Amino acid sequence: MLSYILRRLLLMIPVALGITLAVFLLVRLIPGDPARAILGIHATPDLLAAVRARLGLNDSIVVQYLIYLRNLVQGDFGQSYYYGEPIARLVGERAVPTLLLLAYSTVLTLVLAVPAGILAATRRDRAADHVVRIVSTVGVGLPPYWTGFILILLLSVTFKIFPIGGYGNTWGQRMFNLFLPALTISLNVAPLVMRALRSSMTEALGAGFIDTARAKGLSGWAVLLRHALRVAILPAIGVLGLNIGFLVGSTVIVENVFSVPGLGQLMISSINTRDYPTIQMVTLIFGVIVVLIYLATDLLQMLLDPRVRKAQIG
Amino acid sequence: MSGALLQVQGLGIGLTRRGATVPLVEDVSFAVRQGEAYGIVGESGCGKSTTIRAVIRLLAARVRITAGTVAFEGNQLAQASEATLRPIRGAGIGMVFQDPLTALNPVITVGQQVAEGLRTHGKGGRDGGRERTQEVMRLVGLPDPQRIAAAYPHELSGGQRQRTAIAIALACSPRLLLADEPTTALDVTIQAQILRLLSDLRKRLGMALILVTHDLGVVAQTCDRVAVMYAGRIVEEAPIARIFKAPAHPYTVALLDSIPRGSRAAHPLHPIAGMPPDPAQKPPGCPFAPRCPRRSTVCETTFPSWTRHSGGGGFACYHPMEAGHG
Amino acid sequence: MRNWPRNLKLGVGLLIAWILLAVFGPMLLTGDPTTMDLMHSLHPPSLAFPFGTDNLGRGVFTRVVYGTRLDLQIGLFCVVPVFIIGTTIGIIGGYFGGFFDGLSMRLADVAVAFPFLVAVIAIVAVLGPGLTNMYIAVAVVNWVSYARITRSEILVVKQMDYVQAANILGFGNTRILARHVLPNVITQSLIYASSDVILAVFTGSSLGFLGLGAQPPAAEWGLIIADGYSFVSQAPWISAFPGLAIVALAVSFSLLGDGLADVLRPELGR
């Protein structure tokens, strides 16, 4: 298992290099002189020259990339123009709320999708199934910035249960404050997982091992949860993994809707302040998060499915 | 028949489809004594699997028992609640299914799947059934039970999987084992081993066995008595010797004639020209009449009543074969 | 058409309705989506203003109807170019293989490593806000989905007997591609495209919402929702109605996509 993880990490190196190259080239897309774009039209020539030197714009592009890579490896992510502090520290602070929000919405997604998927599969083509399917069709179409608005309108403005936004100082506060943001994301992603689970659960419930389990005298719940769900959850986790990019993208919106001081909020505020090195780094971190989550999903599936384990490790 | 372990009386099973009920099994009655091996034979689709599934009520969705009773050790099962059935499933009646590949849960270790039944019926003991699991796995002839218990189904061979399925069914020492085509999905050489194992275990453990198969040859090796089913009805029942020596029903004869000499191939039988009738459009009289060489006009209008054999069993036919055929 | 599944009939019907609304809707309205009228600021829904008015006195209904034009345009401009580019890359890479295939698939690996929305936002951040730059950003990132789908389909179709036969008979690559491969391969992309329109409209209105897409005073649904956020307690109608429009559009396209999938790939079952 450990050697497999190491092998997977090694295989990630080309993609990781690709990510850094893409992010590096991103700033070169700036039309005209990047230094001027950063400083604005009223910049003095001295200042322009200083920024050019700091960006290494006077070197060849290959050298610039190598220097960029070296700095990344050394943990030197540069300075934020706007905040005037090291980007590494800035990004590190902002990553915590984002990761918390991601984990929270993943858990909520499962909490919503699993019972709904089981209900739809066990009551297939009956009223409960139709309701779940209609709700999920609408759910996929819920844009997070609007869902967020409706939730705020209902649960913060009309019934003053949840705060309109913010993060909090204690973990308890944070879990409470992040509930609406996480729910907003989940309402959008859960239908996808639910659909996958509905079909995999239907298939599992028709499988021979369900007969065996029932013939043993197991209760309906034990058959459903210990046998059918254990098998049916695997494709659903795969679907969740595939949509992780979508989920992460939603955090950018939701953080801005609910004023969560995470990477997504940092990204948008950096765009408004033309803080390009910060934009660059946040983009890079988002890429790394997604790649690592893909890896984690694969490992989780191996952990849960001995067949995958065998196919991968032998 | 008093003193029977299992008594099935007038069993009818139907499939509900668009408000109408299509009969799959009609008026099936038989009894199995303690320790007896009983065979049910017929072509695929004749209702034999449905019949034994009905015994422990593992019927597919929309398939329902429409008539009759099933009594096991005096417990009425046909209309019993799930809660009543659960202590009997596994503990009183075990079941082995056709395809050992799909019959085992792919993501749970073999040992856990055997032990699960034990724990459910409170027979796990202190070690959660580990001891008994190994014992029953040795019983079904699995080598190195310790290692196999930790394996997953896909790591076992087909024969080992079916032995595991039998171990699951036997874990709680049921008095009756239902086996639904237990060898059909296996290689020919493995088939013989599994059949021998089932026979052996039945004698050693003193349990009764109902073996459902399309292969009269399999029944010949294993069973004491046999019922022949056609289109949802039992058309003949007899002690095994009589079925081979003096079959009464023309369909039984046709089945016997279809056994390939020398080897017993695993193909489903197509013994006679024509197909069994569609359950939704069954003819009014004897369902075998359209394919029967001995039919007369009465066969096409009224189902024949049951005639008893002198030595037990009987048949449903107006024109039985004269003794001495075959 | 009579044999179409219900969801496809419904999806096509709704799609036609949306197009009609986008084309003719604005003509039937007397109001203007951008003219301010501070006398009628923040009016709740009424006969004169079915969806109420925003803080600048603009009718939300008028803005949402005009928004249909812009958001359908976003859907179109985000999907059609990437459909063509991605499918072409996928076909060429999948059919001929080699260096081009390897390169395009490595690029694809990198592109999918970034969350779609993050990648689009990052590119728009450097190119500057606005719809045109957003279309460019979407094209840079989203061709990957189509290229991957097409490529994997091509790899399957290439092995089919009739394509092999055409090859042996000496038909040219262009002819084999056009006559035998393309029709089979395009269906999957088409099904994907119908759900991709939803993603595109989501992306477009998300960027509008964040101030990076359509710029004020344009009538774009995401932008209207953003306008209404400051008035969540006083005038919830400003954000509520354009959101409903997005949900309705999304449901229309997902019905269309499911219906297409049922018709074009019946073997997938449901």
Short mmCIF file of C-alpha atoms in Angstrom, two decimals, chain A residues 14-15 18-20 22-23 26-27 29-31 124 133 137-138 140-150 152-153 157 164 188 195 198 244-246 248-250 252-253 256-257 267-268 271-272 276 279 282-284 286-288 290-291 294, chain C residues 106 109-110 112-119 121-127 129 198-199 201-207 209-210 212 220-222 225 228-229 231-233 235-244 246-248 250-251 254-255 258 270:
data_model
loop_
_atom_site.label_atom_id
_atom_site.label_comp_id
_atom_site.label_asym_id
_atom_site.label_seq_id
_atom_site.Cartn_x
_atom_site.Cartn_y
_atom_site.Cartn_z
CA PRO A 14 4.51 15.56 -14.53
CA VAL A 15 1.05 16.92 -13.74
CA GLY A 18 2.34 21.14 -15.72
CA ILE A 19 0.32 22.94 -13.07
CA THR A 20 3.25 25.15 -12.08
CA ALA A 22 0.41 26.82 -16.41
CA VAL A 23 0.30 29.10 -13.40
CA LEU A 26 -0.76 32.72 -16.58
CA VAL A 27 0.85 35.98 -15.55
CA LEU A 29 -0.88 36.44 -20.45
CA ILE A 30 -1.26 39.94 -19.08
CA PRO A 31 -1.51 42.14 -22.14
CA ARG A 124 -38.15 2.67 -7.18
CA ARG A 133 -35.78 12.56 -8.59
CA THR A 137 -33.23 17.52 -11.08
CA VAL A 138 -34.00 20.95 -9.67
CA VAL A 140 -28.50 20.27 -10.00
CA GLY A 141 -29.85 23.49 -11.47
CA LEU A 142 -29.41 25.53 -8.30
CA PRO A 143 -26.65 28.08 -8.80
CA PRO A 144 -24.77 28.42 -5.48
CA TYR A 145 -24.86 32.22 -5.37
CA TRP A 146 -28.64 32.07 -5.63
CA THR A 147 -29.12 29.15 -3.23
CA GLY A 148 -26.97 31.12 -0.81
CA PHE A 149 -29.25 34.10 -1.26
CA ILE A 150 -32.39 32.08 -0.62
CA ILE A 152 -29.82 33.80 3.82
CA LEU A 153 -33.27 35.18 3.11
CA VAL A 157 -33.18 37.36 7.58
CA ILE A 164 -25.51 36.15 7.32
CA ASN A 188 -25.85 21.48 -5.73
CA ARG A 195 -28.39 9.78 -8.83
CA ARG A 198 -29.82 5.38 -6.83
CA ILE A 244 -14.60 17.59 -6.65
CA GLY A 245 -13.41 20.27 -9.07
CA PHE A 246 -16.96 21.53 -9.29
CA VAL A 248 -14.00 23.40 -5.06
CA GLY A 249 -15.12 25.92 -7.68
CA SER A 250 -18.32 26.45 -5.73
CA VAL A 252 -14.98 30.36 -4.45
CA ILE A 253 -18.51 31.67 -5.01
CA ASN A 256 -17.69 35.50 -1.42
CA VAL A 257 -21.40 35.20 -0.73
CA MET A 267 -8.64 35.20 -5.00
CA ILE A 268 -11.44 37.61 -5.85
CA ILE A 271 -8.19 40.32 -8.59
CA ASN A 272 -9.74 43.60 -7.49
CA TYR A 276 -1.09 38.99 -9.43
CA ILE A 279 -3.77 35.19 -7.68
CA VAL A 282 -4.06 30.74 -4.95
CA THR A 283 -4.67 29.20 -8.37
CA LEU A 284 -1.72 26.89 -7.82
CA PHE A 286 -6.43 25.11 -5.76
CA GLY A 287 -4.84 22.90 -8.40
CA VAL A 288 -2.80 21.07 -5.78
CA VAL A 290 -7.83 19.05 -6.44
CA VAL A 291 -5.01 16.73 -7.49
CA TYR A 294 -8.28 12.87 -6.67
CA ARG C 106 -0.96 15.93 -21.32
CA ASP C 109 -4.32 16.43 -17.64
CA VAL C 110 -3.08 19.82 -16.54
CA VAL C 112 -8.50 19.27 -15.40
CA ALA C 113 -6.19 19.57 -12.40
CA PHE C 114 -7.65 23.02 -11.80
CA PRO C 115 -11.24 23.41 -10.71
CA PHE C 116 -13.04 24.65 -13.82
CA LEU C 117 -14.35 27.83 -12.26
CA VAL C 118 -11.00 28.65 -10.64
CA ALA C 119 -9.20 28.26 -13.96
CA ILE C 121 -11.52 33.12 -13.02
CA ALA C 122 -7.72 33.06 -13.05
CA ILE C 123 -7.56 33.59 -16.80
CA VAL C 124 -10.18 36.33 -16.69
CA ALA C 125 -8.21 37.90 -13.85
CA VAL C 126 -5.21 38.46 -16.10
CA LEU C 127 -7.10 39.18 -19.34
CA PRO C 129 -13.17 41.26 -16.74
CA ILE C 198 -26.04 24.57 -17.85
CA LEU C 199 -22.45 24.66 -16.64
CA VAL C 201 -24.68 29.57 -17.91
CA PHE C 202 -23.65 28.85 -14.31
CA THR C 203 -20.12 29.96 -15.09
CA GLY C 204 -21.25 33.05 -16.95
CA SER C 205 -23.64 34.17 -14.27
CA SER C 206 -21.13 33.25 -11.53
CA LEU C 207 -18.60 35.54 -13.15
CA PHE C 209 -22.06 37.77 -9.90
CA LEU C 210 -18.40 38.18 -8.95
CA LEU C 212 -15.79 39.46 -13.68
CA GLU C 220 -27.41 39.42 -16.93
CA TRP C 221 -29.00 37.08 -14.40
CA GLY C 222 -25.94 36.64 -12.20
CA ILE C 225 -28.65 38.59 -8.38
CA GLY C 228 -30.03 42.34 -5.13
CA TYR C 229 -27.72 41.03 -2.41
CA PHE C 231 -31.30 44.48 -0.50
CA VAL C 232 -31.90 40.96 0.78
CA SER C 233 -34.16 42.11 3.59
CA ALA C 235 -36.32 43.79 -1.65
CA PRO C 236 -35.69 40.03 -1.93
CA TRP C 237 -37.48 39.94 -5.29
CA ILE C 238 -34.51 41.50 -7.06
CA SER C 239 -32.36 38.39 -6.58
CA ALA C 240 -35.12 35.81 -6.27
CA PHE C 241 -36.59 36.05 -9.79
CA PRO C 242 -33.43 35.90 -11.91
CA GLY C 243 -32.39 32.88 -9.84
CA LEU C 244 -35.65 31.15 -10.66
CA ILE C 246 -31.56 30.11 -14.03
CA VAL C 247 -33.09 27.12 -12.27
CA ALA C 248 -35.79 26.86 -14.93
CA ALA C 250 -31.06 24.46 -16.06
CA VAL C 251 -33.99 22.08 -15.64
CA SER C 254 -31.10 18.70 -18.11
CA LEU C 255 -34.40 17.29 -19.40
CA ASP C 258 -31.51 13.10 -20.32
CA ARG C 270 -32.04 4.03 -16.94
#
